Structure formats: structure tokens, C-alpha cells
Backbone as a chain_set.jsonl record, in Angstrom:
{"seq": "MVIATVLAILSLFSKSMAAARERTFLMIKPDGVQRGLVGKIIKRFEQKGFKLVAMKFMWASEDLLKKHYADLSARPFFPGLVKYMNSGPVVPMVWEGLNVVKTGRVMLGATDPKDSAPGSIRGDLSIQVGRNIIHGSDSVESAQKEIALWFDSKEVVAWKPDTEAWVYED", "coords": {"N": [[0.651, -1.049, -0.184], [1.802, 1.316, 0.935], [3.93, 1.025, -0.968], [2.578, 1.359, -3.481], [1.332, 3.997, -3.363], [3.755, 5.7, -2.94], [4.403, 5.332, -5.462], [2.29, 6.424, -6.852], [2.455, 9.167, -6.526], [4.828, 10.184, -7.24], [4.346, 9.527, -9.746], [2.573, 11.543, -10.217], [4.077, 13.652, -9.515], [6.075, 13.14, -11.913], [4.636, 14.024, -13.741], [3.552, 16.321, -13.576], [6.157, 17.431, -13.96], [6.524, 17.374, -16.627], [4.667, 19.104, -17.72], [5.387, 21.407, -17.016], [7.291, 21.998, -18.607], [7.898, 24.107, -21.288], [8.051, 26.845, -23.711], [10.104, 29.732, -24.804], [10.683, 32.779, -25.742], [13.759, 34.135, -26.861], [15.739, 37.176, -27.677], [18.581, 38.207, -28.813], [19.958, 41.237, -29.03], [20.778, 44.011, -31.283], [23.162, 45.188, -29.988], [24.046, 42.993, -28.715], [24.656, 41.198, -30.729], [26.736, 43.027, -32.358], [28.725, 42.99, -30.539], [29.726, 40.224, -30.077], [28.669, 38.725, -28.711], [26.916, 36.324, -29.018], [27.511, 33.741, -28.933], [28.207, 33.06, -26.403], [26.016, 33.752, -24.939], [24.165, 31.899, -25.847], [25.508, 29.12, -25.083], [25.311, 29.688, -22.442], [22.624, 29.016, -21.994], [22.754, 26.61, -23.074], [24.232, 24.95, -21.027], [22.726, 25.13, -18.902], [20.932, 23.317, -19.323], [18.706, 23.83, -21.059], [16.658, 23.422, -24.101], [17.528, 24.505, -27.572], [15.203, 25.135, -30.034], [14.909, 26.706, -31.978], [16.011, 29.066, -34.5], [17.492, 32.353, -35.733], [19.595, 34.698, -38.026], [19.185, 37.647, -38.285], [18.019, 40.946, -39.889], [15.457, 42.861, -38.431], [12.511, 44.174, -39.584], [11.244, 47.245, -39.597], [8.52, 47.094, -39.37], [7.784, 44.906, -38.587], [9.844, 44.744, -35.627], [7.832, 47.045, -34.406], [5.398, 45.535, -34.364], [6.339, 43.585, -32.331], [7.25, 45.309, -30.412], [4.568, 46.577, -29.751], [3.042, 47.003, -27.029], [4.583, 48.532, -25.86], [4.182, 51.086, -27.32], [3.026, 53.514, -26.633], [4.696, 54.223, -25.175], [7.271, 57.387, -24.587], [9.644, 56.568, -25.403], [9.653, 54.426, -27.478], [9.733, 55.192, -30.308], [12.694, 55.657, -30.475], [13.171, 53.035, -29.62], [12.594, 51.095, -31.328], [13.967, 51.837, -33.57], [16.379, 51.601, -32.633], [16.443, 49.017, -32.238], [16.408, 48.11, -35.147], [18.792, 48.992, -36.123], [20.421, 47.009, -36.679], [21.781, 43.631, -37.1], [20.302, 40.806, -35.491], [19.18, 38.154, -33.333], [16.973, 36.099, -33.201], [15.398, 33.449, -30.957], [14.274, 30.399, -30.141], [13.943, 28.429, -26.965], [13.217, 26.012, -25.149], [11.821, 24.061, -21.863], [11.827, 23.235, -18.743], [10.351, 25.02, -17.014], [11.187, 27.196, -18.593], [10.571, 30.066, -19.085], [10.245, 31.726, -16.798], [12.901, 30.939, -15.661], [14.585, 31.609, -17.34], [14.463, 34.215, -17.483], [15.504, 35.243, -14.835], [18.066, 34.303, -15.693], [18.617, 36.478, -17.46], [18.683, 38.501, -16.108], [17.713, 41.826, -14.507], [15.841, 44.134, -16.033], [17.452, 46.444, -16.24], [20.776, 46.961, -16.751], [22.42, 47.886, -13.952], [20.306, 46.979, -11.857], [21.106, 44.453, -12.026], [21.755, 41.138, -10.809], [25.031, 40.294, -10.377], [26.439, 37.465, -12.418], [24.051, 37.07, -13.758], [22.853, 37.589, -17.495], [23.006, 40.078, -18.102], [23.657, 41.422, -15.861], [26.447, 40.94, -15.919], [27.131, 41.488, -18.37], [26.624, 43.78, -19.489], [25.748, 47.645, -18.988], [24.259, 49.537, -19.478], [20.615, 50.075, -19.593], [19.708, 51.132, -22.094], [21.158, 49.342, -23.844], [20.981, 46.375, -23.215], [21.329, 44.282, -24.135], [19.816, 41.674, -24.774], [16.336, 40.383, -25.078], [13.814, 38.883, -23.481], [11.032, 37.007, -22.982], [8.48, 37.588, -21.114], [6.39, 36.244, -19.745], [4.457, 33.117, -20.251], [2.209, 33.261, -22.011], [2.931, 35.614, -23.211], [5.439, 34.876, -24.578], [4.197, 32.833, -26.636], [2.94, 34.31, -27.939], [5.12, 36.182, -28.996], [6.735, 34.124, -30.415], [5.131, 33.384, -32.357], [4.943, 35.23, -33.691], [7.675, 35.759, -34.952], [8.332, 33.064, -35.557], [7.659, 30.92, -37.942], [5.643, 28.286, -37.642], [6.704, 25.812, -38.813], [9.403, 26.027, -38.825], [10.548, 26.06, -36.207], [11.578, 23.3, -34.449], [10.597, 20.027, -33.346], [12.304, 18.137, -31.177], [14.349, 15.355, -29.556], [17.016, 15.603, -27.658], [19.497, 13.311, -26.987], [20.957, 13.496, -24.38], [18.648, 14.306, -22.716], [17.554, 12.65, -20.541], [19.621, 13.02, -18.802], [19.365, 15.601, -17.825], [16.361, 16.094, -16.833], [14.551, 14.426, -14.681], [12.111, 12.927, -15.471]], "CA": [[0.043, -0.183, 0.014], [2.624, 2.395, 0.837], [4.79, 1.824, -2.02], [1.512, 2.156, -4.427], [1.143, 5.332, -2.645], [4.694, 6.683, -3.253], [4.412, 5.381, -7.109], [1.077, 7.589, -7.694], [2.68, 10.552, -5.836], [5.877, 10.323, -8.106], [3.881, 9.541, -11.139], [1.72, 12.69, -10.522], [5.245, 14.774, -9.78], [6.659, 13.636, -13.103], [3.578, 14.554, -14.763], [3.938, 18.168, -13.419], [7.33, 18.173, -14.483], [6.425, 17.414, -17.997], [3.62, 19.599, -17.817], [5.791, 22.655, -16.73], [8.028, 22.44, -20.098], [7.498, 25.064, -21.985], [8.761, 27.225, -24.793], [10.42, 31.108, -24.506], [11.34, 33.38, -26.673], [14.931, 35.181, -26.783], [16.449, 37.728, -28.781], [19.812, 39.031, -28.816], [19.344, 42.606, -29.588], [21.93, 44.353, -32.175], [24.604, 45.512, -29.085], [24.902, 41.956, -28.286], [25.486, 41.091, -31.723], [27.778, 43.507, -32.547], [29.813, 42.811, -29.397], [30.06, 39.207, -30.245], [28.319, 37.889, -27.072], [25.8, 35.27, -29.553], [27.808, 32.122, -28.709], [28.266, 33.257, -24.834], [24.79, 33.731, -24.38], [23.835, 30.489, -26.197], [26.188, 28.524, -24.222], [24.744, 30.05, -20.858], [21.178, 28.211, -21.806], [22.809, 24.945, -23.175], [24.916, 24.524, -20.217], [21.793, 25.276, -18.388], [20.143, 22.22, -19.799], [17.445, 24.023, -22.046], [16.986, 22.859, -25.557], [17.278, 25.312, -28.774], [14.375, 24.578, -30.821], [14.501, 27.561, -33.464], [16.877, 30.305, -34.113], [17.402, 32.652, -36.876], [20.269, 35.57, -38.038], [18.197, 38.251, -39.328], [17.841, 42.231, -39.479], [14.453, 42.77, -38.478], [12.149, 45.173, -40.076], [10.185, 48.149, -38.523], [7.103, 46.695, -38.745], [7.822, 43.273, -37.313], [9.723, 45.596, -34.474], [6.686, 47.721, -34.14], [4.394, 44.603, -33.469], [6.828, 42.876, -31.37], [7.208, 46.265, -28.914], [3.315, 47.104, -29.696], [2.797, 47.206, -25.737], [5.669, 50.105, -25.287], [4.254, 52.201, -28.49], [2.536, 54.766, -26.272], [5.841, 55.174, -24.359], [8.24, 58.471, -25.225], [11.157, 55.714, -25.975], [9.418, 53.465, -28.401], [10.405, 55.737, -31.714], [13.973, 55.31, -30.683], [13.696, 51.658, -29.327], [12.239, 50.663, -32.635], [15.56, 52.245, -34.777], [17.635, 51.07, -32.405], [16.593, 47.434, -32.792], [16.758, 47.986, -36.594], [20.243, 49.561, -36.081], [21.416, 46.136, -36.827], [21.332, 42.147, -37.274], [19.192, 40.285, -34.136], [19.231, 36.757, -33.105], [15.704, 35.629, -32.283], [15.562, 32.214, -30.751], [13.069, 29.813, -29.18], [14.155, 27.687, -26.236], [12.251, 24.778, -24.678], [12.783, 23.412, -20.9], [10.939, 22.953, -17.512], [9.926, 26.428, -16.392], [12.528, 27.909, -19.253], [10.278, 31.591, -19.165], [10.828, 31.919, -15.34], [14.425, 30.879, -15.283], [15.286, 32.381, -18.342], [14.377, 35.748, -16.944], [16.449, 35.191, -13.751], [19.194, 34.397, -16.261], [18.707, 37.625, -18.265], [18.773, 39.636, -15.022], [16.986, 42.621, -14.452], [15.656, 44.924, -17.574], [18.278, 47.953, -16.079], [21.757, 46.078, -15.877], [22.45, 48.315, -13.143], [19.893, 46.514, -10.958], [21.093, 42.511, -12.247], [22.818, 40.392, -10.205], [26.243, 39.499, -10.836], [26.259, 36.203, -13.132], [22.832, 37.239, -14.622], [23.768, 38.131, -18.553], [23.207, 41.657, -18.089], [24.479, 41.879, -14.79], [27.916, 40.879, -16.44], [27.525, 42.069, -19.763], [25.723, 45.333, -20.172], [25.924, 48.741, -18.247], [22.753, 50.694, -19.497], [19.298, 49.705, -20.149], [18.921, 50.815, -23.699], [22.326, 48.412, -24.272], [21.005, 45.531, -22.145], [21.91, 42.91, -24.465], [18.99, 40.302, -24.694], [15.095, 40.313, -25.036], [13.135, 37.81, -22.861], [9.822, 37.097, -22.918], [8.126, 37.853, -19.533], [5.161, 34.959, -19.55], [4.17, 31.914, -21.041], [1.374, 33.834, -23.019], [3.887, 36.644, -24.201], [6.092, 33.779, -25.137], [3.469, 32.009, -27.755], [2.627, 35.351, -28.89], [6.506, 36.021, -29.946], [6.974, 33.11, -30.924], [4.492, 32.943, -33.517], [5.583, 36.506, -34.503], [8.859, 35.652, -35.178], [8.531, 32.039, -36.375], [6.203, 29.931, -38.692], [5.438, 26.877, -37.039], [7.658, 24.835, -39.373], [11.12, 26.696, -38.191], [10.345, 25.32, -34.318], [11.747, 21.903, -34.582], [10.634, 19.151, -32.237], [13.758, 17.227, -31.248], [14.92, 15.0, -28.344], [18.639, 15.269, -27.405], [20.297, 12.112, -26.328], [20.966, 13.848, -23.092], [17.692, 14.643, -21.918], [17.647, 11.913, -19.462], [20.494, 13.444, -17.701], [18.429, 16.945, -17.175], [15.314, 15.929, -16.431], [14.198, 13.05, -13.953], [10.851, 11.84, -15.618]], "C": [[0.853, 1.384, 0.112], [3.237, 2.641, -0.54], [3.748, 2.225, -3.278], [1.421, 3.62, -4.213], [2.5, 6.455, -3.197], [4.776, 6.691, -4.88], [3.478, 6.19, -7.405], [2.07, 8.805, -7.469], [3.932, 10.746, -7.167], [5.449, 10.201, -9.652], [3.145, 11.148, -11.324], [3.156, 13.86, -10.641], [5.725, 14.716, -11.253], [5.7, 14.055, -14.03], [3.177, 15.973, -15.117], [4.91, 18.697, -13.613], [7.33, 18.607, -15.997], [5.512, 18.4, -18.45], [4.399, 21.165, -17.818], [6.816, 23.109, -18.004], [7.434, 23.137, -21.138], [8.521, 25.892, -23.029], [8.945, 28.978, -24.218], [11.03, 31.434, -25.544], [12.463, 34.527, -26.485], [15.183, 35.787, -27.757], [17.542, 38.525, -28.63], [19.982, 40.429, -29.481], [20.871, 42.972, -30.483], [23.329, 44.629, -31.247], [25.354, 43.986, -28.807], [25.529, 41.025, -29.428], [26.893, 41.513, -32.244], [28.942, 43.236, -31.746], [30.175, 41.188, -29.311], [29.497, 38.142, -29.256], [27.017, 36.424, -27.721], [26.371, 34.061, -28.971], [27.874, 32.278, -26.972], [26.798, 33.02, -24.445], [23.851, 32.192, -24.594], [24.279, 29.242, -25.027], [25.535, 28.729, -22.959], [23.375, 28.843, -20.782], [21.595, 26.72, -22.026], [23.062, 24.594, -21.979], [23.727, 24.277, -19.121], [20.774, 23.773, -18.286], [18.778, 22.707, -20.651], [17.839, 23.681, -23.231], [16.801, 24.219, -26.394], [16.304, 24.523, -29.713], [14.129, 25.68, -32.389], [15.572, 28.844, -33.209], [17.428, 30.751, -35.419], [18.612, 34.181, -36.62], [19.484, 36.423, -38.857], [18.379, 39.757, -39.312], [16.271, 42.467, -39.905], [13.942, 43.992, -38.926], [11.256, 46.062, -39.268], [9.171, 47.879, -38.247], [6.925, 45.42, -38.093], [8.286, 43.875, -35.731], [8.145, 45.984, -33.782], [5.569, 46.626, -33.671], [4.707, 44.063, -32.334], [6.918, 43.954, -30.36], [5.318, 47.129, -29.082], [2.538, 47.351, -28.13], [3.118, 48.504, -25.555], [4.815, 50.933, -26.446], [3.61, 53.438, -27.892], [3.572, 55.463, -25.594], [6.644, 56.113, -25.166], [9.092, 57.754, -25.763], [11.178, 55.186, -26.85], [9.648, 53.836, -29.809], [12.031, 55.225, -31.879], [14.392, 53.68, -30.462], [13.518, 51.03, -30.498], [13.583, 51.1, -33.793], [16.458, 51.934, -34.152], [17.574, 49.762, -32.851], [16.842, 47.315, -34.171], [17.91, 48.323, -36.996], [21.398, 48.182, -36.844], [21.185, 44.88, -36.586], [21.164, 41.819, -35.52], [19.346, 38.619, -34.718], [18.087, 36.304, -32.533], [15.998, 34.12, -32.47], [14.28, 31.656, -29.724], [13.85, 28.417, -28.395], [12.817, 27.156, -25.696], [13.071, 24.416, -22.886], [11.771, 23.577, -19.775], [11.388, 24.721, -17.038], [11.099, 27.517, -17.045], [12.033, 29.558, -18.853], [10.901, 32.24, -17.78], [12.365, 32.032, -15.334], [15.353, 31.565, -16.007], [15.307, 34.096, -17.838], [15.259, 36.368, -15.697], [17.868, 35.319, -14.354], [19.44, 35.429, -16.75], [19.245, 38.48, -17.066], [17.979, 40.777, -15.278], [16.958, 43.512, -15.674], [17.286, 46.196, -17.554], [19.297, 46.76, -15.323], [22.177, 46.301, -14.344], [21.552, 47.454, -11.665], [20.075, 44.931, -10.999], [21.988, 42.165, -11.584], [24.061, 39.921, -10.708], [25.991, 38.073, -11.231], [25.096, 35.871, -13.889], [23.833, 37.533, -16.03], [23.619, 39.607, -18.425], [23.727, 42.131, -16.86], [26.119, 41.7, -14.951], [28.002, 41.168, -17.877], [27.313, 43.164, -20.359], [26.15, 46.198, -18.659], [24.711, 49.046, -18.125], [21.754, 49.906, -20.099], [19.086, 49.698, -21.484], [20.357, 50.167, -24.564], [22.026, 47.086, -23.495], [21.118, 43.846, -23.171], [20.835, 42.151, -25.278], [17.368, 40.931, -24.432], [14.587, 39.137, -24.479], [11.844, 37.422, -22.547], [9.046, 36.947, -21.195], [6.859, 36.715, -19.098], [5.038, 34.092, -20.57], [3.232, 32.608, -21.981], [2.201, 34.597, -23.91], [4.746, 35.669, -25.277], [5.574, 33.162, -26.494], [3.289, 33.544, -28.439], [3.91, 35.783, -29.936], [6.666, 35.046, -30.526], [6.645, 33.061, -32.338], [4.654, 34.36, -34.215], [6.529, 36.864, -35.407], [9.44, 34.359, -36.163], [7.806, 31.64, -36.957], [6.474, 28.453, -37.963], [6.308, 25.676, -37.481], [9.332, 24.993, -38.883], [10.841, 26.066, -36.725], [10.413, 23.878, -34.574], [11.738, 21.354, -33.263], [11.457, 18.362, -32.056], [13.704, 16.998, -29.753], [16.234, 14.693, -28.174], [18.491, 14.064, -26.644], [20.537, 12.416, -24.274], [19.756, 14.589, -22.05], [17.739, 13.921, -20.652], [18.415, 12.243, -18.273], [20.19, 14.892, -17.284], [17.608, 16.759, -16.566], [15.208, 14.343, -15.297], [13.257, 12.099, -14.72], [11.132, 10.87, -16.467]], "O": [[0.522, 2.377, -0.535], [3.245, 3.691, -1.183], [3.976, 3.207, -3.984], [1.466, 4.343, -5.208], [2.37, 7.583, -3.673], [5.101, 7.682, -5.534], [3.749, 6.875, -8.392], [2.426, 9.383, -8.496], [3.689, 11.597, -8.023], [6.088, 10.684, -10.586], [3.183, 11.789, -12.374], [3.295, 14.685, -11.545], [5.846, 15.752, -11.907], [6.062, 14.446, -15.14], [2.763, 16.564, -16.114], [5.074, 19.917, -13.588], [7.814, 19.609, -16.522], [5.528, 18.602, -19.664], [3.988, 22.025, -18.596], [7.071, 24.274, -18.31], [6.496, 22.69, -21.798], [9.702, 25.557, -23.109], [8.156, 29.469, -23.41], [11.765, 30.72, -26.225], [12.182, 35.642, -26.047], [14.979, 35.251, -28.847], [17.328, 39.68, -28.264], [20.159, 40.433, -30.699], [21.89, 42.297, -30.338], [24.436, 44.335, -31.698], [26.554, 43.731, -28.707], [26.52, 40.308, -29.29], [27.862, 40.795, -32.491], [30.069, 43.252, -32.24], [30.959, 40.884, -28.412], [29.862, 36.975, -29.112], [26.398, 35.714, -26.928], [25.548, 33.298, -28.465], [27.454, 31.29, -26.368], [26.484, 32.118, -23.668], [23.131, 31.604, -23.787], [23.496, 28.624, -24.306], [25.189, 27.691, -22.395], [23.16, 28.05, -19.866], [21.066, 25.775, -21.441], [22.209, 23.836, -21.518], [23.783, 23.233, -18.472], [20.098, 23.372, -17.338], [17.873, 21.895, -20.84], [19.02, 23.591, -23.566], [15.98, 25.032, -25.968], [16.586, 23.392, -30.109], [13.474, 25.49, -33.414], [15.865, 29.409, -32.155], [17.821, 29.912, -36.23], [18.674, 34.744, -35.527], [19.111, 36.079, -39.978], [19.18, 39.968, -38.401], [15.798, 42.378, -41.038], [14.671, 44.975, -38.79], [10.586, 45.613, -38.338], [8.647, 48.177, -37.174], [6.092, 45.045, -37.268], [7.556, 43.695, -34.757], [7.525, 45.368, -32.915], [4.903, 46.854, -32.661], [3.915, 43.926, -31.401], [6.634, 43.538, -29.236], [5.046, 48.172, -28.487], [1.436, 47.899, -28.143], [2.371, 49.423, -25.221], [5.075, 52.069, -26.048], [3.618, 54.445, -28.601], [3.631, 56.672, -25.369], [6.802, 55.839, -26.355], [9.5, 58.23, -26.822], [12.244, 55.082, -27.457], [9.775, 52.902, -30.601], [12.546, 54.664, -32.845], [15.416, 53.128, -30.866], [14.44, 50.264, -30.776], [13.883, 50.409, -34.766], [17.541, 51.864, -34.733], [18.374, 49.293, -33.661], [17.545, 46.355, -34.486], [18.236, 48.054, -38.152], [22.538, 48.254, -37.304], [20.284, 44.729, -35.759], [21.72, 42.401, -34.588], [19.519, 38.095, -35.819], [18.121, 36.081, -31.323], [16.517, 33.559, -33.435], [13.607, 32.254, -28.884], [14.285, 27.49, -29.077], [11.698, 27.666, -25.763], [14.273, 24.457, -22.623], [10.755, 24.186, -20.106], [12.459, 25.293, -16.838], [11.727, 28.366, -16.412], [12.884, 30.31, -18.379], [11.82, 33.057, -17.722], [12.968, 33.066, -15.045], [16.455, 32.003, -15.677], [16.232, 34.902, -17.947], [15.617, 37.537, -15.557], [18.729, 36.072, -13.898], [20.638, 35.696, -16.652], [20.289, 39.116, -17.211], [17.466, 40.774, -16.397], [17.994, 43.645, -16.325], [17.931, 46.61, -18.518], [19.165, 46.067, -14.314], [22.3, 45.363, -13.556], [22.127, 47.354, -10.581], [19.435, 44.182, -10.261], [23.073, 42.747, -11.628], [24.012, 39.039, -11.566], [25.336, 37.402, -10.433], [24.947, 34.829, -14.527], [25.055, 37.677, -15.978], [24.582, 40.222, -18.884], [24.24, 43.249, -16.82], [26.919, 42.255, -14.198], [29.075, 41.032, -18.464], [27.683, 43.515, -21.48], [26.64, 45.731, -17.631], [24.044, 48.954, -17.094], [21.996, 49.135, -21.028], [18.536, 48.794, -22.114], [20.578, 50.467, -25.737], [23.073, 46.619, -23.045], [20.985, 42.679, -22.806], [21.031, 42.031, -26.488], [17.212, 41.872, -23.653], [14.978, 38.144, -25.094], [11.651, 37.673, -21.357], [9.319, 36.081, -20.364], [6.609, 36.557, -17.903], [5.488, 34.312, -21.694], [3.681, 32.442, -23.116], [2.259, 34.386, -25.122], [4.691, 35.734, -26.505], [6.376, 32.976, -27.409], [3.618, 33.679, -29.617], [3.875, 35.778, -31.166], [6.788, 35.356, -31.711], [7.403, 32.818, -33.277], [4.425, 34.421, -35.423], [6.518, 37.735, -36.278], [10.333, 34.345, -37.01], [6.724, 32.014, -36.505], [7.513, 27.796, -37.894], [6.599, 24.737, -36.739], [10.168, 24.113, -38.674], [11.654, 25.142, -36.695], [9.398, 23.258, -34.893], [12.395, 21.743, -32.298], [11.478, 17.552, -32.983], [13.301, 17.782, -28.894], [16.649, 13.583, -28.505], [17.592, 13.815, -25.84], [20.307, 11.691, -23.307], [19.919, 15.2, -20.994], [17.97, 14.589, -19.644], [18.137, 11.952, -17.11], [20.839, 15.338, -16.337], [17.753, 17.193, -15.424], [15.951, 13.369, -15.423], [13.388, 10.875, -14.736], [10.306, 9.985, -16.688]]}, "num_chains": 1, "name": "protein.A"}
């Protein structure tokens, strides 16, 4: 009886772990690309155990950037943000993993690098908010919208690395 109860609890735990696997959208901004930080940023997410399922290297159009940052369109800095983001190539990516949205935000650090903890991407690699290297989705819902905006469903690759059993318990 006790063993059956333990197995049932473990089964529920494994199912909840699988359910918490999600996708997030990250984009290395023009300053991160220009400074040659793309590989370092990708390495951090790979080392953490997250899985890259889509990536592009592109020069985003103003139209795409206006759609992406539409929630900020009423802010006074919006035109400058769009102009800056259109000033050089970016690297949009989709990452997958257990609680990747929340964990990814912690890995990025605060939007303003001066408020970012040492060890975070922004805390280690940037100084000013206007050059904070990377964008990351702030919720599962915004990740889904951003992924759909930047990637066609055929561009997001479903795959399972052989190392997955060494990262996840289920």
C-alpha cells in the first residue's frame, strides 16, 4: 500500500514536471550581436540544460519590431527603441525546458543592468538599459505570441536530445 502511494505521488510529480516544460522567446539585440556575445549567451542556456528549438540571424524590419513592441507604443522611448532595434542584425531564438520562461528571466537579469545580479547575462555583460543585450519573454502567454510573430511553425523543431535523461528526472 505504501509503495503504491509513493509510486502514485512520483507519477503525479513526473507529470507535473512534464507539464511545466514550456517554450520561451529570446532575442539577442544589435548590441549583443555587434559585441560578439551570441555564442556566450547560447552557451549559458545550453549549459543550464535548456534546448534550442529555433534560431535565426536577421535584420528585423521596422514593421516587425513595431508589432513586437506594440505594448510599448505609447511610451516616449518607443520610436528610439524601434530605430535602435532596426540598427543591426538580431538573433531571435526559441528555447524549451522546464520553467524556461521564469528561469530564463532570472538568467537574463533585470531590464536595467545596474539592478541585475552578478552572474546574470545583463549583470555580467551590460551597463545601460538602452544596451541591455537581450530580450526575453516575461510570461508563457507573451512567449507564445512572440514565437508566433517571429517564427513560422515549421521553423520550430521538435526534437529530443540524447542527454535529456541526464537533465530531467521524468
